[in-house]
Amino acid sequence: MSMFAKQGGKSRTGRLPSLVPESVAAIQMGIALFALLAWETVARLFRTDFWTSSPSNVMVELWRWAASGLLTSDLQLTLTEAGLGFLIGSAVGGLIGFILGWNRLLGNLFEPFILSFYTLPKIALAPLFVLWFGIGITNKVMFSGMLVFFMVFFTTYQGTRQVDRDLVENARLLGAQPWDIWTKIALPYSAVWVFTGIRIGLPYALIGAIVGEFVAAEAGVGFRIKEATSFFNTAAVFAGLIILMVISIILLGILKFVESRALGWQSAKGSIQPETQT
Amino acid sequence: MGMTALTMPPLPAHDDRETVIDFQGVVARFGGLHAMGPTSLTVKRGEFLAIVGPSGCGKSTLLNMVAGTLKPSEGTVRYKGELVDRINHNVGYITQKNFCLPWRTVEANVRLPLEFRKHPKAETAARVAAALEKVGLKGFEQAYPKQLSGGMLQRVMIARTLAYSPDLYLMDEPFGSLDAQLRTRMHGELLKLWQETGATFVFVTHDLHEAITLADRVVVMSKRPGRPKLVVDIDLARPRDVIDVQSDPAFSAYFKRLWTALDVH
């Protein structure tokens, strides 16, 4: 069986043989297995498991975490924090970005303030949020929401500002009332940018929740990682990281699915030509 | 016969068709720049008028004033006797720019003006279908703009205008970005459309061939500040074949005369 797809004479994209998808997946699995194996080997051979732990130790730790029932409650808490923060941040960021992006006057008015916030490393606000919202769930939701807000807001604002003003004028000539301009042109146009912002902002929801838990918390995946570090339990730290990785991958998958549904036109491919008339 | 039209002053005794556009001493100033005018010009119902002139002479400005997107700094513009002082919804405006909404299919793009104008649903579908058929886009209803070529996008723009059947078509170099062959074909289609709709067409271009091939009357604008410098009636037989008409001896005579007036350096 050949790993390479058969190249038809029609291909115009050079001579590089392309891999068939199944072989790509197989190779990727191979790489992952090799990495795990190398990790385990190094940990055992050089006794580095105090610093690096090892896949087997991490698995044991994951099992223990799950068996204690804490994994479920930690996951629930962290996902709630990140999820609520994500929803609030996206909604508010998308809305304000949309309004300031479309309304030139307001946009110009607020631009210097927006820019001064843009450069601020938002993570630095975490301690302040503890002061404002305590060490409970509100603090993490607000912090995660704030991070997401800025990502979605900036992307939507900048994208929406680029709209072709002639397009709007053309719509007015076609008979569009202000309401039509908002609903039939501005909103769909901005949707692309809101989605782009959401895609960039999604990981920040999780970052916000985790950082919030690092700073002050009593439970959650981030809290567990910090706790394990203070007990020098490297395996538990890695267990926490793996959980975070799995969450992010699942979230991105969901987002891609939603996006392909909402913005189906973007994936329309190929060019359609009329049959040539002679 | 065409030649006599050139040597005789081309003044029809009277034209009792309704005046669709009436420019009276319009002037356009942008900041301190005197861009166009004073210009006085009338266009009759059903006429195909072409406006030619060097870039920056205010050809497009004239169209914008009829569409109501630009107010004259001086003078007045009337549409069927009524002062144009806001967006004029009776016009169809087609430029070389493609204003298709990328998230809408061809059909949904053509439907757009009918949605804006709140046409009844049943009538809308029929109008959209007829417009698409007329520009040869039948079968492409569900395609997205990004899948279409430049010529087809331009057809979508024309269909979108046709869908709400305006009385007046304003065209600002609509075929400027198309290649020569496609352009010639579009000329043929446009003339057919003009004849079928009986609408008034004002066509801005800097291509004299295009102007003579299409128009009943060609206005040559001067350099900035642009003013009508020469108005020539194109007395070539209708219906015109866009290829044959170019070999008519009168065609080249018109061309020479307009070329001289255009004063290109």
XYZ file of C-alpha atoms in Angstrom:
543
model
C 0.000 0.000 0.000
C 1.346 3.360 -0.929
C 1.494 6.176 1.572
C 1.385 8.732 -1.177
C -1.700 9.768 -3.032
C -1.591 9.084 -6.731
C -0.837 12.261 -8.600
C -3.063 12.890 -11.600
C -1.694 14.789 -14.577
C -4.010 17.674 -13.740
C -2.299 18.736 -10.554
C -0.807 22.183 -10.844
C 0.666 22.459 -7.388
C 4.179 21.307 -8.095
C 5.838 17.946 -7.825
C 5.722 17.331 -4.086
C 3.845 14.091 -3.471
C 0.923 14.657 -1.120
C 0.113 12.372 1.794
C -3.242 10.657 1.993
C -5.126 11.705 5.155
C -5.057 8.248 6.765
C -1.266 8.106 6.582
C -1.051 11.610 8.030
C -3.097 10.511 11.042
C -1.001 7.354 11.414
C 2.250 9.321 11.341
C 0.897 11.819 13.866
C -0.069 8.986 16.198
C 3.436 7.626 15.770
C 5.007 10.945 16.715
C 2.828 11.211 19.839
C 3.648 7.650 20.932
C 7.344 8.242 20.328
C 7.274 11.409 22.449
C 5.513 9.639 25.330
C 7.929 6.751 25.116
C 10.933 9.066 25.096
C 9.513 10.916 28.105
C 9.040 7.692 30.066
C 12.492 6.379 29.084
C 14.326 9.554 30.022
C 12.496 9.739 33.372
C 13.436 6.153 34.225
C 16.973 6.099 32.840
C 18.129 9.431 34.235
C 15.823 9.528 37.266
C 14.478 12.927 36.290
C 10.949 12.191 37.425
C 11.161 14.689 40.263
C 11.297 17.463 37.634
C 9.620 15.902 34.624
C 7.503 13.168 36.190
C 6.653 10.428 33.670
C 3.599 9.386 31.674
C 2.952 6.414 33.930
C 3.099 8.548 37.082
C 0.864 11.138 35.485
C -1.664 8.449 34.569
C -1.672 7.190 38.161
C -2.133 10.709 39.447
C -4.990 11.338 36.976
C -6.677 8.164 38.132
C -6.324 9.115 41.790
C -7.698 12.592 41.034
C -10.680 11.146 39.224
C -11.336 8.477 41.849
C -11.411 11.037 44.662
C -14.283 12.814 42.872
C -12.325 16.049 42.961
C -11.562 15.985 39.207
C -15.253 16.309 38.360
C -15.878 19.136 40.802
C -12.649 20.955 39.827
C -13.467 20.626 36.144
C -16.996 21.812 36.758
C -15.810 24.855 38.624
C -13.074 25.856 36.184
C -15.308 25.294 33.154
C -18.090 27.322 34.733
C -15.692 30.189 35.421
C -14.215 30.078 31.936
C -17.588 29.502 30.268
C -19.348 32.386 31.999
C -16.356 34.643 31.451
C -16.299 33.665 27.815
C -19.998 34.368 27.300
C -19.937 37.704 29.095
C -16.658 38.824 27.509
C -17.699 37.836 23.973
C -21.127 39.411 24.218
C -19.976 42.701 25.686
C -16.809 42.853 23.571
C -18.657 42.042 20.362
C -21.396 44.570 21.067
C -19.149 47.475 22.036
C -16.647 46.670 19.275
C -19.488 46.640 16.780
C -20.940 49.963 17.935
C -17.616 51.812 18.137
C -16.475 50.256 14.860
C -19.543 51.349 12.914
C -20.016 54.720 14.482
C -17.024 56.704 13.285
C -17.738 59.567 15.658
C -17.848 57.415 18.787
C -14.912 55.355 17.558
C -12.707 58.396 17.070
C -13.784 59.773 20.432
C -12.843 56.646 22.349
C -9.834 55.537 20.317
C -7.119 57.015 22.611
C -8.673 55.333 25.644
C -8.989 52.066 23.785
C -5.348 52.195 22.723
C -4.093 52.911 26.220
C -5.894 49.793 27.467
C -4.600 47.799 24.519
C -0.985 48.059 25.619
C -1.685 47.201 29.265
C -0.741 43.599 30.208
C -4.185 42.610 31.471
C -2.835 39.762 33.604
C -1.432 42.413 35.919
C -4.975 43.279 36.957
C -5.515 39.877 38.611
C -4.667 40.998 42.173
C -6.965 43.985 41.787
C -9.806 41.670 40.833
C -9.303 39.739 44.071
C -9.693 43.020 45.922
C -12.857 43.829 44.010
C -14.568 40.466 43.723
C -13.108 38.319 46.511
C -11.679 34.827 46.096
C -14.873 33.092 44.955
C -16.167 32.291 41.499
C -17.149 35.904 40.699
C -13.522 36.960 40.671
C -12.562 34.327 38.061
C -15.612 34.942 35.913
C -14.930 38.671 35.841
C -11.216 38.237 35.211
C -11.711 35.698 32.448
C -14.501 37.834 30.995
C -12.237 40.878 30.980
C -9.507 39.053 29.040
C -11.999 37.716 26.495
C -13.686 41.094 26.256
C -10.499 42.813 25.130
C -9.651 40.201 22.503
C -13.144 40.185 20.999
C -13.552 43.914 21.323
C -10.297 44.848 19.546
C -10.805 42.400 16.719
C -14.416 43.414 16.118
C -13.630 47.108 16.408
C -10.727 47.056 13.984
C -12.383 44.707 11.506
C -15.641 46.603 11.450
C -13.922 49.925 10.925
C -12.560 48.661 7.623
C -16.009 48.334 6.065
C -16.265 49.837 2.613
C -18.316 53.015 3.011
C -19.271 52.824 -0.678
C -20.976 49.531 0.051
C -23.179 51.268 2.602
C -23.927 54.131 0.232
C -24.795 51.644 -2.489
C -27.252 49.947 -0.141
C -28.887 53.294 0.598
C -29.315 53.819 -3.131
C -30.947 50.417 -3.369
C -33.495 51.645 -0.846
C -32.028 50.568 2.498
C -33.310 52.317 5.606
C -30.935 52.755 8.572
C -32.434 49.654 10.180
C -31.681 47.598 7.032
C -28.098 48.841 7.001
C -27.628 47.596 10.559
C -29.333 44.258 10.209
C -28.534 43.283 6.624
C -25.078 44.776 6.168
C -23.396 45.862 9.387
C -24.294 42.830 11.507
C -23.385 40.107 8.990
C -20.244 42.004 8.064
C -19.182 42.298 11.690
C -20.109 38.693 12.418
C -16.954 37.584 10.612
C -14.872 39.762 12.898
C -16.745 38.841 16.048
C -16.059 35.197 15.225
C -12.399 35.905 14.566
C -12.237 37.695 17.923
C -14.006 34.842 19.650
C -11.574 32.336 18.160
C -8.635 34.377 19.437
C -10.409 35.075 22.743
C -11.473 31.531 23.597
C -8.123 30.375 25.016
C -8.098 33.538 27.117
C -11.272 32.441 28.876
C -9.375 29.478 30.215
C -6.245 31.528 30.912
C -8.368 33.945 32.915
C -9.928 31.209 35.010
C -6.574 29.501 35.651
C -4.690 32.684 36.499
C -7.565 33.691 38.763
C -7.274 30.354 40.543
C -3.499 30.750 40.808
C -3.878 34.072 42.528
C -6.526 33.105 45.055
C -8.899 30.157 45.156
C -10.097 27.150 47.084
C -10.760 24.722 44.245
C -10.507 24.314 40.458
C -7.982 22.859 38.002
C -5.671 25.880 38.341
C -5.857 25.709 42.127
C -4.983 21.983 41.977
C -1.908 22.714 39.812
C -0.701 25.390 42.198
C -1.358 23.176 45.218
C 0.544 20.255 43.650
C 3.513 22.533 42.900
C 3.743 23.583 46.536
C 3.889 19.892 47.521
C 6.487 19.197 44.775
C 4.021 16.742 43.251
C 5.168 17.072 39.620
C 2.940 14.248 38.403
C -0.162 16.080 39.666
C 0.994 19.294 37.957
C 1.292 17.467 34.659
C -2.057 15.808 35.235
C -3.574 19.296 35.556
C -1.842 20.468 32.388
C -3.121 17.502 30.426
C -6.672 18.215 31.579
C -6.281 21.827 30.402
C -4.948 20.691 27.053
C -7.891 18.364 26.504
C -10.363 21.107 27.417
C -8.814 23.561 24.922
C -8.839 21.042 22.105
C -12.502 20.233 22.691
C -13.435 23.918 22.886
C -11.671 24.756 19.629
C -13.416 21.833 17.945
C -16.819 23.126 19.063
C -15.971 26.632 17.887
C -14.862 25.440 14.459
C -18.105 23.543 14.067
C -20.245 26.537 15.044
C -18.253 28.827 12.771
C -18.591 26.571 9.759
C -22.352 26.595 10.297
C -22.701 30.336 10.827
C -20.301 31.479 8.118
C -20.862 28.742 5.563
C -20.400 31.172 2.678
C -16.744 31.618 3.572
C -16.004 28.009 2.813
C -17.728 28.056 -0.591
C -15.003 26.900 -2.915
C -14.140 26.818 -6.560
C -15.018 29.169 -9.345
C -18.074 28.759 -11.445
C -17.819 29.744 -15.083
C -20.631 30.099 -17.559
C -20.389 27.789 -20.518
C -18.524 29.682 -23.162
C -20.740 30.979 -25.857
C -19.222 31.384 -29.242
C -26.274 59.582 -44.263
C -24.256 59.459 -41.116
C -21.904 62.006 -42.641
C -24.641 64.563 -43.198
C -25.465 64.346 -39.539
C -21.947 65.495 -38.869
C -21.915 68.441 -41.212
C -25.382 69.618 -40.333
C -25.898 71.145 -36.901
C -27.464 68.198 -35.054
C -30.484 69.943 -33.649
C -33.753 68.051 -33.677
C -36.633 70.429 -34.399
C -38.365 69.458 -31.229
C -38.329 66.555 -28.841
C -41.544 66.148 -26.936
C -40.324 63.296 -24.794
C -40.410 63.928 -21.063
C -37.284 65.458 -19.548
C -35.907 62.945 -17.058
C -32.808 64.763 -15.868
C -32.364 68.517 -15.854
C -29.056 70.002 -14.709
C -29.278 73.782 -14.377
C -25.938 75.483 -13.864
C -24.632 72.870 -11.439
C -21.214 73.438 -9.906
C -19.197 71.036 -7.746
C -16.609 72.342 -5.337
C -14.653 70.108 -2.989
C -13.066 72.307 -0.359
C -11.339 75.002 -2.356
C -11.195 72.924 -5.533
C -13.517 73.904 -8.324
C -14.060 70.463 -9.841
C -16.976 70.826 -12.227
C -19.386 73.238 -13.841
C -21.295 75.309 -14.348
C -23.027 72.597 -16.339
C -26.477 72.678 -17.867
C -27.740 69.560 -19.549
C -31.018 67.734 -20.051
C -31.681 64.070 -20.700
C -34.922 62.848 -22.271
C -36.882 59.752 -21.411
C -35.577 56.651 -23.119
C -32.379 58.333 -24.219
C -28.951 56.674 -24.060
C -26.526 59.409 -23.142
C -22.791 58.895 -22.828
C -20.516 61.297 -20.980
C -16.812 61.230 -21.819
C -13.955 63.336 -20.545
C -10.524 63.273 -18.920
C -10.224 61.911 -15.396
C -11.184 64.364 -12.702
C -13.533 66.330 -14.941
C -16.556 65.556 -12.794
C -18.287 62.900 -14.914
C -19.081 60.761 -11.892
C -20.009 63.872 -9.927
C -22.872 64.463 -12.343
C -24.177 60.950 -11.719
C -23.869 61.351 -7.952
C -25.929 64.518 -8.134
C -28.743 62.713 -9.956
C -28.572 59.860 -7.452
C -28.805 62.388 -4.642
C -25.631 61.297 -2.899
C -23.967 64.639 -3.601
C -25.491 68.098 -3.441
C -24.387 70.616 -6.075
C -22.479 73.568 -4.635
C -24.477 75.783 -6.987
C -27.367 75.214 -9.369
C -30.121 72.607 -9.327
C -30.702 69.038 -10.450
C -34.225 67.940 -11.238
C -35.463 64.411 -11.773
C -38.731 64.415 -13.754
C -39.256 67.992 -12.681
C -38.653 67.303 -9.007
C -35.690 68.767 -7.189
C -33.215 66.076 -6.126
C -32.455 66.885 -2.498
C -32.168 63.398 -0.995
C -31.302 59.866 -2.123
C -33.107 59.244 -5.402
C -34.595 55.760 -5.242
C -35.780 55.834 -8.855
C -32.294 55.297 -10.202
C -30.191 52.217 -10.667
C -26.514 52.962 -10.143
C -23.897 50.581 -11.520
C -20.161 51.158 -11.202
C -17.176 48.946 -11.907
C -16.998 48.218 -8.218
C -18.627 45.031 -7.100
C -21.069 45.649 -4.282
C -22.164 42.053 -3.849
C -22.552 41.012 -0.245
C -20.184 38.045 0.051
C -22.353 36.193 2.569
C -25.382 36.201 0.278
C -25.896 33.937 -2.700
C -26.375 35.412 -6.165
C -30.118 35.102 -5.778
C -30.138 36.705 -2.330
C -27.963 39.550 -3.612
C -30.369 40.275 -6.445
C -33.251 40.130 -3.965
C -31.636 42.747 -1.726
C -33.232 45.914 -3.181
C -36.640 44.222 -3.165
C -36.206 43.399 0.519
C -35.260 46.999 1.192
C -38.292 48.189 -0.749
C -40.590 45.692 0.997
C -41.927 44.103 -2.169
C -44.430 41.301 -1.602
C -42.755 37.879 -1.383
C -44.433 36.219 -4.366
C -43.675 39.097 -6.686
C -40.100 39.249 -5.402
C -39.287 35.688 -6.397
C -40.644 36.225 -9.895
C -38.730 39.463 -10.347
C -35.460 37.950 -9.161
C -35.855 34.978 -11.468
C -36.651 37.216 -14.438
C -33.688 39.506 -13.753
C -31.274 36.585 -13.456
C -32.631 35.071 -16.631
C -32.189 38.340 -18.501
C -28.502 38.688 -17.647
C -27.802 35.015 -18.332
C -27.250 33.941 -14.740
C -29.933 31.283 -14.671
C -28.513 28.250 -12.927
C -26.160 30.307 -10.752
C -28.748 31.324 -8.168
C -27.089 29.472 -5.309
C -23.485 30.441 -6.079
C -21.597 32.795 -3.771
C -19.935 35.930 -5.197
C -16.445 34.641 -4.449
C -17.076 31.777 -6.853
C -17.829 34.080 -9.778
C -15.620 35.829 -12.318
C -15.534 39.598 -12.806
C -17.900 39.513 -15.760
C -20.434 37.437 -13.879
C -20.239 39.676 -10.827
C -21.011 42.606 -13.088
C -24.017 40.704 -14.385
C -25.158 40.224 -10.794
C -24.899 43.980 -10.282
C -26.982 44.586 -13.408
C -29.542 41.956 -12.389
C -29.807 43.524 -8.961
C -30.666 46.836 -10.606
C -33.039 45.234 -13.097
C -34.906 43.524 -10.264
C -36.489 46.772 -9.089
C -36.866 48.160 -12.627
C -35.727 51.755 -12.164
C -36.621 54.325 -14.816
C -33.075 55.595 -14.985
C -29.810 53.690 -15.116
C -26.665 55.530 -14.084
C -23.571 53.684 -15.172
C -20.078 54.747 -14.165
C -17.570 52.829 -16.280
C -19.368 49.600 -15.437
C -17.178 47.487 -17.691
C -13.904 49.229 -16.835
C -12.365 46.185 -15.239
C -13.388 43.644 -17.878
C -11.234 42.452 -20.762
C -11.937 43.703 -24.283
C -13.828 40.653 -25.573
C -16.078 40.411 -22.560
C -16.658 44.133 -22.703
C -17.868 43.919 -26.297
C -20.225 41.137 -25.358
C -21.561 43.132 -22.422
C -22.137 46.077 -24.788
C -24.392 43.899 -26.901
C -26.298 42.704 -23.862
C -26.625 46.201 -22.476
C -28.095 47.562 -25.709
C -30.609 44.747 -25.760
C -31.532 45.555 -22.192
C -31.922 49.232 -22.942
C -34.218 48.453 -25.831
C -36.298 45.997 -23.835
C -36.728 48.155 -20.746
C -37.222 51.443 -22.565
C -35.443 53.072 -19.616
C -33.144 56.081 -19.727
C -29.416 55.346 -19.570
C -26.609 57.728 -18.629
C -23.258 56.075 -19.206
C -19.966 57.566 -18.049
C -16.785 56.305 -19.688
C -13.454 57.473 -20.960
C -13.578 55.045 -23.856
C -14.807 56.789 -27.015
C -15.476 53.495 -28.813
C -17.753 52.453 -26.004
C -19.542 55.802 -26.012
C -20.174 55.856 -29.776
C -21.190 52.189 -29.899
C -23.825 52.593 -27.214
C -25.137 56.127 -27.105
C -27.684 58.302 -28.861
C -25.770 61.347 -27.769
C -22.241 61.864 -26.470
C -21.246 64.737 -24.199
C -17.541 65.604 -24.091
C -16.461 67.258 -20.855
C -13.516 69.645 -20.688
C -10.602 69.341 -18.322
C -11.158 70.463 -14.721
C -13.276 72.352 -13.974
C -15.286 70.061 -16.228
C -17.951 71.574 -18.450
C -19.767 70.181 -21.472
C -17.495 71.111 -24.349
C -19.192 69.348 -27.216
C -22.462 67.473 -27.560
C -22.766 65.122 -30.552
C -25.836 63.181 -31.676
C -24.798 59.716 -32.768
C -26.931 59.055 -35.790
C -26.143 55.384 -36.279
C -28.941 52.956 -37.096
C -30.752 51.095 -34.303
C -30.777 48.341 -33.290
C -27.019 48.377 -33.460
C -24.721 45.427 -33.819
C -21.807 46.232 -31.554
C -19.301 44.723 -34.006
C -20.733 45.897 -37.329
C -21.267 49.430 -36.133
C -17.529 49.929 -35.724
C -16.902 49.426 -39.441
C -19.475 52.068 -40.382
C -17.578 55.005 -41.958
C -19.664 57.378 -39.859
C -18.305 55.678 -36.732
C -14.735 56.739 -37.437
C -15.882 60.215 -38.370
C -17.597 60.532 -34.982
C -14.528 59.123 -33.339
C -12.233 61.732 -34.931
C -14.501 64.559 -34.041
C -14.875 63.486 -30.422
C -11.182 62.666 -30.120
C -10.244 66.186 -31.198
C -12.654 67.686 -28.693
C -11.365 65.430 -25.942
C -7.944 67.016 -26.445
C -5.864 64.211 -24.947
C -2.204 64.906 -24.372
